[in-house]
Tab-separated table of C-alpha atoms in Angstrom:
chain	number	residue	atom	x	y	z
A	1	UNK	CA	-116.095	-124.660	-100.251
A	2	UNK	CA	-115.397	-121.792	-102.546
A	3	UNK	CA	-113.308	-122.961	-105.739
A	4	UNK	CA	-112.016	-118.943	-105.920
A	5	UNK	CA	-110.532	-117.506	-102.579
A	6	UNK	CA	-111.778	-114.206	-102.067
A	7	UNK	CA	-108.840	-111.832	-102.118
A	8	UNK	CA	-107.586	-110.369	-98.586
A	9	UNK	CA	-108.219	-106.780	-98.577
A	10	UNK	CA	-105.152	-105.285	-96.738
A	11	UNK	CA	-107.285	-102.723	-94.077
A	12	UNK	CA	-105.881	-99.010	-95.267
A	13	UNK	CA	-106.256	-97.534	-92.018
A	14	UNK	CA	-105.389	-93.740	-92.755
A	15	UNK	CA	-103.316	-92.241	-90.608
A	16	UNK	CA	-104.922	-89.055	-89.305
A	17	UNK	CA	-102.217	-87.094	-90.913
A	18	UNK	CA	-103.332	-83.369	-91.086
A	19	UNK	CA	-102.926	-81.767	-94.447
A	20	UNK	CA	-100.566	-79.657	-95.080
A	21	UNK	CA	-101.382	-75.973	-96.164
A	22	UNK	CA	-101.042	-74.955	-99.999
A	23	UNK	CA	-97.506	-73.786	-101.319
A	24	UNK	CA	-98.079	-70.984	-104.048
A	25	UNK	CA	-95.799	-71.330	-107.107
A	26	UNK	CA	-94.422	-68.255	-108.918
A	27	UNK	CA	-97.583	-67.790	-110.887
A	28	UNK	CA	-100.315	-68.445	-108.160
A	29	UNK	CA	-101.225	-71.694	-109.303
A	30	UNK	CA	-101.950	-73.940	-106.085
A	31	UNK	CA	-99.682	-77.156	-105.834
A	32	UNK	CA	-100.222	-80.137	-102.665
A	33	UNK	CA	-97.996	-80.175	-100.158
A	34	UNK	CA	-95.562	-83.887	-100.226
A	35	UNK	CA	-97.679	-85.196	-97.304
A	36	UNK	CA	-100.766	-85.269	-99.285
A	37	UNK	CA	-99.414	-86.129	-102.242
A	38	UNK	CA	-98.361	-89.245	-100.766
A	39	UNK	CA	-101.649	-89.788	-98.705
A	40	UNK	CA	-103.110	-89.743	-102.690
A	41	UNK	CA	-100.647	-92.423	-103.892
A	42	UNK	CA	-101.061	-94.814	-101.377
A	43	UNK	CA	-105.109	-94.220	-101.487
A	44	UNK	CA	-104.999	-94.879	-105.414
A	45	UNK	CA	-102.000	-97.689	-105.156
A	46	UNK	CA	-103.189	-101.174	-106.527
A	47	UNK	CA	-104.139	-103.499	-103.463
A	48	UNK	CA	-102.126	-106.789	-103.923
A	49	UNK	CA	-103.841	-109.743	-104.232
A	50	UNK	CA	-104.126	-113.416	-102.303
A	51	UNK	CA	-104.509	-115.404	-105.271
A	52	UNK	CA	-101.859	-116.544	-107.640
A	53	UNK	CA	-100.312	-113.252	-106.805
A	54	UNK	CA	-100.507	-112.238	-110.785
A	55	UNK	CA	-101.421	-108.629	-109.906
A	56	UNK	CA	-101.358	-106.189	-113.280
A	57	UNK	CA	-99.620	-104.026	-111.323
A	58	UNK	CA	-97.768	-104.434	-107.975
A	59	UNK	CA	-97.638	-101.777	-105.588
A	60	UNK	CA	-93.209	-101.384	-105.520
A	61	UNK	CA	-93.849	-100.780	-109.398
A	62	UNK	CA	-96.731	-98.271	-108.952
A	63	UNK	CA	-94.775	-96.311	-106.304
A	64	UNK	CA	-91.754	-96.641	-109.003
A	65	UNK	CA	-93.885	-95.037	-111.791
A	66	UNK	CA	-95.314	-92.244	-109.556
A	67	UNK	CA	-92.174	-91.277	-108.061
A	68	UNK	CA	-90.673	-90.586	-111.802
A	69	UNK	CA	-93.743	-88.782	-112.324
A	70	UNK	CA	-93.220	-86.490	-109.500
A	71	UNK	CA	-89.265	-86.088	-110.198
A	72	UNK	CA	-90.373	-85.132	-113.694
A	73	UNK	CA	-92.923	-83.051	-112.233
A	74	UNK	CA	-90.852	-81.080	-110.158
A	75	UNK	CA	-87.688	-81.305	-112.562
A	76	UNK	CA	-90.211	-78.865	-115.240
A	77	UNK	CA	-91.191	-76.507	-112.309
A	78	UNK	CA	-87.526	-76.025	-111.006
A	79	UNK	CA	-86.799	-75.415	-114.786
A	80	UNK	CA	-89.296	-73.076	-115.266
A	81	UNK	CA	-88.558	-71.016	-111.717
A	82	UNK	CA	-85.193	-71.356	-112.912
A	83	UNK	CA	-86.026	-69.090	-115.958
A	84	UNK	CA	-88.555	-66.864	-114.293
A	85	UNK	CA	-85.284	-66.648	-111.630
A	86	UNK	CA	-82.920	-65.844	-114.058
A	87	UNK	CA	-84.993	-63.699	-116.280
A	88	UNK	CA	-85.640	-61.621	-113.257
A	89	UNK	CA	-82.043	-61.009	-112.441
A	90	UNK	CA	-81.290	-60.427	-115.794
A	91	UNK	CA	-84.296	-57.516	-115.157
A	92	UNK	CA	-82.332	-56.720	-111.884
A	93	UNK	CA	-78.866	-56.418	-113.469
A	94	UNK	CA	-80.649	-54.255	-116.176
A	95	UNK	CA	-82.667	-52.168	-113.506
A	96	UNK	CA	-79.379	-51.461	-111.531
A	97	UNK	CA	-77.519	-50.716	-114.864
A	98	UNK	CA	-80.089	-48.231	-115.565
A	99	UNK	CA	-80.208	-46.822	-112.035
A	100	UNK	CA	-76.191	-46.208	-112.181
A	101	UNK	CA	-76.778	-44.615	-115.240
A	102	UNK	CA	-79.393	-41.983	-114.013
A	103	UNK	CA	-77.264	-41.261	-110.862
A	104	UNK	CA	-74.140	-40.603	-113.044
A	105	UNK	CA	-76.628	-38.453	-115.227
A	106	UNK	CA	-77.830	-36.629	-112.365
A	107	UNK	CA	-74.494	-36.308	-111.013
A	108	UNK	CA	-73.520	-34.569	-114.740
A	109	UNK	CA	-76.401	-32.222	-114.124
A	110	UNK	CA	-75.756	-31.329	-110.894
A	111	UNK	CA	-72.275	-30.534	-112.003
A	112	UNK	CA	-73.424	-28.437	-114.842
A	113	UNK	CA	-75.879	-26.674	-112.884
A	114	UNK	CA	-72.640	-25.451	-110.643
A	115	UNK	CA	-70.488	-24.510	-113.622
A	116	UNK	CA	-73.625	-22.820	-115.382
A	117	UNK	CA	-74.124	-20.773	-111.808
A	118	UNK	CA	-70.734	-20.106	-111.878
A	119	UNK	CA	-70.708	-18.640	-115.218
A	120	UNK	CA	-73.619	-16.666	-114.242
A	121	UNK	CA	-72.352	-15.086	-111.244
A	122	UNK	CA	-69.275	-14.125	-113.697
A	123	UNK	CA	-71.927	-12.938	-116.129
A	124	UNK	CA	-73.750	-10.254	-113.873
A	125	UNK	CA	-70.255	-9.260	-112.397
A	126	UNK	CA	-69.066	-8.994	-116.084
A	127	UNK	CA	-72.363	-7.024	-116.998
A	128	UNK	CA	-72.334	-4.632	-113.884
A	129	UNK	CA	-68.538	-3.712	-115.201
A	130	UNK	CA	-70.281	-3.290	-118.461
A	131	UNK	CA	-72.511	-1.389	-117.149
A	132	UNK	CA	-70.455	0.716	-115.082
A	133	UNK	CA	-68.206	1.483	-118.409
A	134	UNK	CA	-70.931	2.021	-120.374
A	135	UNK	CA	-72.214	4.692	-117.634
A	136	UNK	CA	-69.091	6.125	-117.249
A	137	UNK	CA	-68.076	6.798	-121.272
A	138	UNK	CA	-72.037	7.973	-122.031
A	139	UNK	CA	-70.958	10.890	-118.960
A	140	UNK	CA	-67.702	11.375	-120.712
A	141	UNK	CA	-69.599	11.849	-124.062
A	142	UNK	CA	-72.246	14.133	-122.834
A	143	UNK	CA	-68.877	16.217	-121.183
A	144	UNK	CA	-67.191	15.812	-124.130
A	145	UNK	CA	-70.230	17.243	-126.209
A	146	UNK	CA	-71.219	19.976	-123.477
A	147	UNK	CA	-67.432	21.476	-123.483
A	148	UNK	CA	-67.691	21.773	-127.621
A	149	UNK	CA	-70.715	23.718	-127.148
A	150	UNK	CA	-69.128	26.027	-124.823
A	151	UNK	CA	-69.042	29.086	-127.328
A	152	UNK	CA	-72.405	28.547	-128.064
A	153	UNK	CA	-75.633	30.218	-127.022
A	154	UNK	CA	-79.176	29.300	-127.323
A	155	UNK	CA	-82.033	31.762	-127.520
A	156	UNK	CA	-85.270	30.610	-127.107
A	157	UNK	CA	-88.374	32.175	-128.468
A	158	UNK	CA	-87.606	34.198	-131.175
A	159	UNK	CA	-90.106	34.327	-133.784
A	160	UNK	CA	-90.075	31.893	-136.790
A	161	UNK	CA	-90.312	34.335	-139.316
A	162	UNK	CA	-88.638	34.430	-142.766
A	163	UNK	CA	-86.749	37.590	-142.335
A	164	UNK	CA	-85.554	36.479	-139.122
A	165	UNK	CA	-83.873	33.159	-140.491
A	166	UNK	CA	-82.373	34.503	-143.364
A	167	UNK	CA	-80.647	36.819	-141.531
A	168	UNK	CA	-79.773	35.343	-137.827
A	169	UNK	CA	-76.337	36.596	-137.830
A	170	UNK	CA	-77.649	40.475	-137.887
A	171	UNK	CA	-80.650	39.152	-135.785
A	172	UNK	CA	-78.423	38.146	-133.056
A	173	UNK	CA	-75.961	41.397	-133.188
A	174	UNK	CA	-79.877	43.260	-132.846
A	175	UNK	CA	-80.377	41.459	-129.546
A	176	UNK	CA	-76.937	42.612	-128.223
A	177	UNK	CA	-77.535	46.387	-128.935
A	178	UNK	CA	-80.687	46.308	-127.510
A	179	UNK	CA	-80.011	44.225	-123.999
A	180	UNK	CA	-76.348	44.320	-123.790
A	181	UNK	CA	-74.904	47.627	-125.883
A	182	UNK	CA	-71.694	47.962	-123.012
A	183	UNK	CA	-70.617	44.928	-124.347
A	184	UNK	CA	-70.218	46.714	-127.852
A	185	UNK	CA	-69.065	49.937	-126.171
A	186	UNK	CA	-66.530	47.927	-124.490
A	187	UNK	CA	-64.961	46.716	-128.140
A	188	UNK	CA	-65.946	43.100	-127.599
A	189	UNK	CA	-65.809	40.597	-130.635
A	190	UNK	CA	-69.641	40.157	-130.811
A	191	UNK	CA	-68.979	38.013	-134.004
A	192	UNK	CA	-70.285	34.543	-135.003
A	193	UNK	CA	-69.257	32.161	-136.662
A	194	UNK	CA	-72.658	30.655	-137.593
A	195	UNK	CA	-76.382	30.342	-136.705
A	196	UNK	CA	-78.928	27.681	-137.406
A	197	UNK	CA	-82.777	26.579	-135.771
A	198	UNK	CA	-82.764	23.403	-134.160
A	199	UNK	CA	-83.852	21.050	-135.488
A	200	UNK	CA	-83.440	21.963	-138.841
A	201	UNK	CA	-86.826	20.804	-140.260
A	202	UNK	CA	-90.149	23.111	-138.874
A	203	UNK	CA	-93.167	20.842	-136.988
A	204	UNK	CA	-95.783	22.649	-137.738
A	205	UNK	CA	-97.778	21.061	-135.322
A	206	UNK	CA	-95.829	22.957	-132.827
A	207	UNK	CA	-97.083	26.421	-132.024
A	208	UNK	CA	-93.876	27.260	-130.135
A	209	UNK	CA	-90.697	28.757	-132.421
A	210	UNK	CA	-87.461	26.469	-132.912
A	211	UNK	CA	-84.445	27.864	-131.135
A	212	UNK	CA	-81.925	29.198	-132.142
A	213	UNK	CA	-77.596	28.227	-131.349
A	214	UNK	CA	-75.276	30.799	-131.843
A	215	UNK	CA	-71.810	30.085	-131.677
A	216	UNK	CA	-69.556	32.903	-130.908
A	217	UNK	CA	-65.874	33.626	-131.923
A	218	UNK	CA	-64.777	34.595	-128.693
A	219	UNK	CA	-65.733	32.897	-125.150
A	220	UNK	CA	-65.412	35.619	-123.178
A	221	UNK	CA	-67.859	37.667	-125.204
A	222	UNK	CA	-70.614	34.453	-124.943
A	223	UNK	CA	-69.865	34.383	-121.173
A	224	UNK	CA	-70.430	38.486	-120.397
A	225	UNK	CA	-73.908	38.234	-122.730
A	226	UNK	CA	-74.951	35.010	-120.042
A	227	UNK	CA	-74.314	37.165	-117.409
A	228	UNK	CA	-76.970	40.078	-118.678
A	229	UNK	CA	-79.285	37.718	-119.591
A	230	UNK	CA	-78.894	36.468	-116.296
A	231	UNK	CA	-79.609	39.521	-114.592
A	232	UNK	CA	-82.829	40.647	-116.299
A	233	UNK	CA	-85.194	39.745	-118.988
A	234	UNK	CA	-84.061	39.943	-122.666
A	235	UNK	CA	-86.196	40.919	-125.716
A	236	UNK	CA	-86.232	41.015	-129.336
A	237	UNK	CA	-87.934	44.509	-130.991
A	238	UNK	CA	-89.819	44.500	-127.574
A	239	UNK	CA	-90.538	40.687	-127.130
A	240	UNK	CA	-89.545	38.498	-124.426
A	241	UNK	CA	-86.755	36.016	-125.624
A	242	UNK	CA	-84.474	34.074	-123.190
A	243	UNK	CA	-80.687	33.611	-123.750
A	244	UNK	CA	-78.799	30.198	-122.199
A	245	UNK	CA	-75.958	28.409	-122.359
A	246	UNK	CA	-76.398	25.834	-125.388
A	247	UNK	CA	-76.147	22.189	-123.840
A	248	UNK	CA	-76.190	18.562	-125.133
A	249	UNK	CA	-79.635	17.221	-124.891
A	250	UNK	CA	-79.545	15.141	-122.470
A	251	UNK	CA	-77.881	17.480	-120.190
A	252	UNK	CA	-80.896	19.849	-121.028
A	253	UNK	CA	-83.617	17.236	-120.142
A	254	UNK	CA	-81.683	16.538	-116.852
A	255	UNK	CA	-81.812	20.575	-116.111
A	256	UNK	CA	-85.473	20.801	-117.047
A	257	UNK	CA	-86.543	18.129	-114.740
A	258	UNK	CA	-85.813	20.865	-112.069
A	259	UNK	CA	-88.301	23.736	-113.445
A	260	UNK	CA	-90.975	22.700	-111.059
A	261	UNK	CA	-88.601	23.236	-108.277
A	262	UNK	CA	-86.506	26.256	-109.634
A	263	UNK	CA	-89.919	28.453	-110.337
A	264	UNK	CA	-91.003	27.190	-106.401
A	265	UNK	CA	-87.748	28.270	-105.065
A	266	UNK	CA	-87.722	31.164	-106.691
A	267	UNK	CA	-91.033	32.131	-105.186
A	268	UNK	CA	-90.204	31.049	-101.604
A	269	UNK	CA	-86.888	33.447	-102.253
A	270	UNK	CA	-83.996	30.683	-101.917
A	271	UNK	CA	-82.239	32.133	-105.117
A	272	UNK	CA	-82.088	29.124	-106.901
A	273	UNK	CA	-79.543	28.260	-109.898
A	274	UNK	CA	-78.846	25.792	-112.292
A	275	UNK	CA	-74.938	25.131	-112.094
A	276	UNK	CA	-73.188	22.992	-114.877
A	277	UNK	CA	-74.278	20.208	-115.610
A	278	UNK	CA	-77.508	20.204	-113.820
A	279	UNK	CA	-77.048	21.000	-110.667
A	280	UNK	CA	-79.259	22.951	-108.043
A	281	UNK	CA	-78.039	25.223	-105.957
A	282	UNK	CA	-80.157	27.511	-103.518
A	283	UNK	CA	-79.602	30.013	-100.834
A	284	UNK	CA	-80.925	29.104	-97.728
A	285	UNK	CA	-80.295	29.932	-93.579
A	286	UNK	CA	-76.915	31.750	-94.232
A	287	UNK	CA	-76.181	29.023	-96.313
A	288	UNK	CA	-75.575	27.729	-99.828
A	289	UNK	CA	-76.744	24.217	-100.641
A	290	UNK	CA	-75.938	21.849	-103.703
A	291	UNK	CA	-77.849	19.007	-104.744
A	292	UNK	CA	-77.159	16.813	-107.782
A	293	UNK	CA	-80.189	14.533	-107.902
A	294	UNK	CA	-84.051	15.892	-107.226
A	295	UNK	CA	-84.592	13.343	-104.452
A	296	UNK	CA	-81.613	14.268	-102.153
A	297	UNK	CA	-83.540	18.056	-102.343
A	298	UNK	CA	-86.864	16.706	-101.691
A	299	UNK	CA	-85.211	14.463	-98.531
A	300	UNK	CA	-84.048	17.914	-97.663
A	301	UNK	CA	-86.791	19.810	-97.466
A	302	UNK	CA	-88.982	17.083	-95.721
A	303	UNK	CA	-86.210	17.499	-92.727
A	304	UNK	CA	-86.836	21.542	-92.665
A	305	UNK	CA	-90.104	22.653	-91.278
A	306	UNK	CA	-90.206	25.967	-93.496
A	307	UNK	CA	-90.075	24.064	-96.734
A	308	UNK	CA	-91.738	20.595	-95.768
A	309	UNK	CA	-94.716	20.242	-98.034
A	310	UNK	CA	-94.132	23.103	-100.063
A	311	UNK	CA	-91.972	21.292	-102.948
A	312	UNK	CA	-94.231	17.974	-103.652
A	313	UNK	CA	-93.381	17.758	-107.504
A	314	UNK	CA	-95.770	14.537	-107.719
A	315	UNK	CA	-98.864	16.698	-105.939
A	316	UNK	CA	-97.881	19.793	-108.015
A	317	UNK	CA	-98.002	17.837	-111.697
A	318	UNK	CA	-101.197	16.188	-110.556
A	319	UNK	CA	-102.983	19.607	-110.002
A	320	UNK	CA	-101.595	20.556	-113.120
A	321	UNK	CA	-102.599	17.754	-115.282
């Protein structure tokens, strides 16, 4: 007989406990489920003995020690999600904070886009008055101007010669004998008060003469020596010169804008005129007709079959040029 028993092995049947699926932490690292965890304590747990029962370790005390373990275990990981947790709603809290904080930025801008459209709208409405002003005291100007020319005369195309402008005072008094003398029979006060070229300073890369403004003493006088010219050609010593009624500039670029159509009208026979401050009048069925601007003629004319096509200023300058 054996002096040493041979120790009873307890039989570990396993229990055919399926294992449970992997639980993923917050970082991906892969941690048992409890189930096997406690399949591997039981597997690795000292097996007592039959002897003297002076086992190093028992099992109660081995289940002890691995149980702390596993509260200590899971004591660090709940501390750590616990950080990770609140450091994420701290990143929350500051997310939303931030998030307010655009919206009531966007709100601001929204608002300021609304006053700043507002102000706008005001601004064009303030700069159409502006406008209108502006428009209305530059026509009150060029009035203004136009009226304190109204003595005046301008005659174009008399020669740029020294004897002439020393002397345009008896120059001028020459041109009345010789187109106009019934005015001087008559007793009129054919007297001015000055002369001058405009503009004062010769370009002599113009081959055309300056003209001349002549402003009169009396306005009747000035209006009867329109009327001749008027009437019939005028000329100086036996050249051509015309006489008009001295204008502001403007006024005179507005009137010249019509020559195209004047010299047509004049050939078709509408007895066309330039009436103050540039407006076109012609004769035409029985009729007298006014316009003020050169489109609301040419609309005209496109509506009457005798003068459709015949006054295309755009076709007329192109054969020119």
């Amino acid at each position: 007989m054996e002096n040493s028993t041979e120790a009873q092995k307890p039989q570990n049947t396993k229990k055919n406990k399926k294992k449970g699926a992997t639980l993923d932490t917050f970082y991906g690292a892969k941690i048992q489920n409890t189930e096997q965890i406690e399949d591997n304590i039981k597997e690795n747990a000292p097996k007592p003995s039959k002897g003297n029962g002076n086992s190093p370790q028992t099992y109660e005390e081995f289940e002890s020690e691995m149980t702390k373990k596993m509260e200590a275990f899971w004591e660090e990981k709940l501390e750590i999600m616990q950080k990770k947790f609140t450091h994420l709603q701290n990143r929350y809290d500051e997310t939303e904070k931030e998030n307010q904080a655009l919206k009531a930025r966007i709100r601001q801008l929204e608002d300021n886009d609304r006053v700043k459209e507002q102000e706008l709208i005001k601004q064009s409405q303030n700069t159409k008055k502006l406008e209108e002003n502006i428009k209305y005291l530059t026509d009150k100007v060029i009035d203004l101007e136009n009226r304190g020319r109204r003595d005046n005369l301008r005659i174009i195309g008399l020669p740029e010669k020294p004897e002439i402008n020393t002397k345009l005072d008896m120059v001028i008094q020459d041109i009345i004998k010789e187109n106009c003398p019934e005015i001087l029979e008559q007793g009129g006060n054919t007297a001015t008060d000055r002369a001058h070229r405009t503009p004062s300073t010769l370009n002599p890369q113009k081959t055309t003469p300056r003209n001349v403004i002549a402003k009169f003493q009396s306005y009747q006088t000035k209006e009867k020596i329109l009327q001749e010219a008027r009437k019939r050609q005028f000329r100086y010593k036996g050249m051509p010169i015309r006489v008009t009624q001295d204008l502001a500039s403007s006024t005179l670029n507005d009137r010249k804008a019509w020559n195209m159509i004047f010299r047509k009208a004049r050939e078709l026979g509408l007895q066309p005129r330039i009436s103050y401050p540039a407006k076109l009048t012609i004769y035409f069925q029985g009729k007298v007709w006014a316009f003020n601007k050169i489109e609301d003629f040419q609309l005209f004319a496109k509506k009457r079959p005798e003068l459709c096509g015949k006054f295309d200023t755009e076709n007329q300058r192109a054969r020119n040029t």
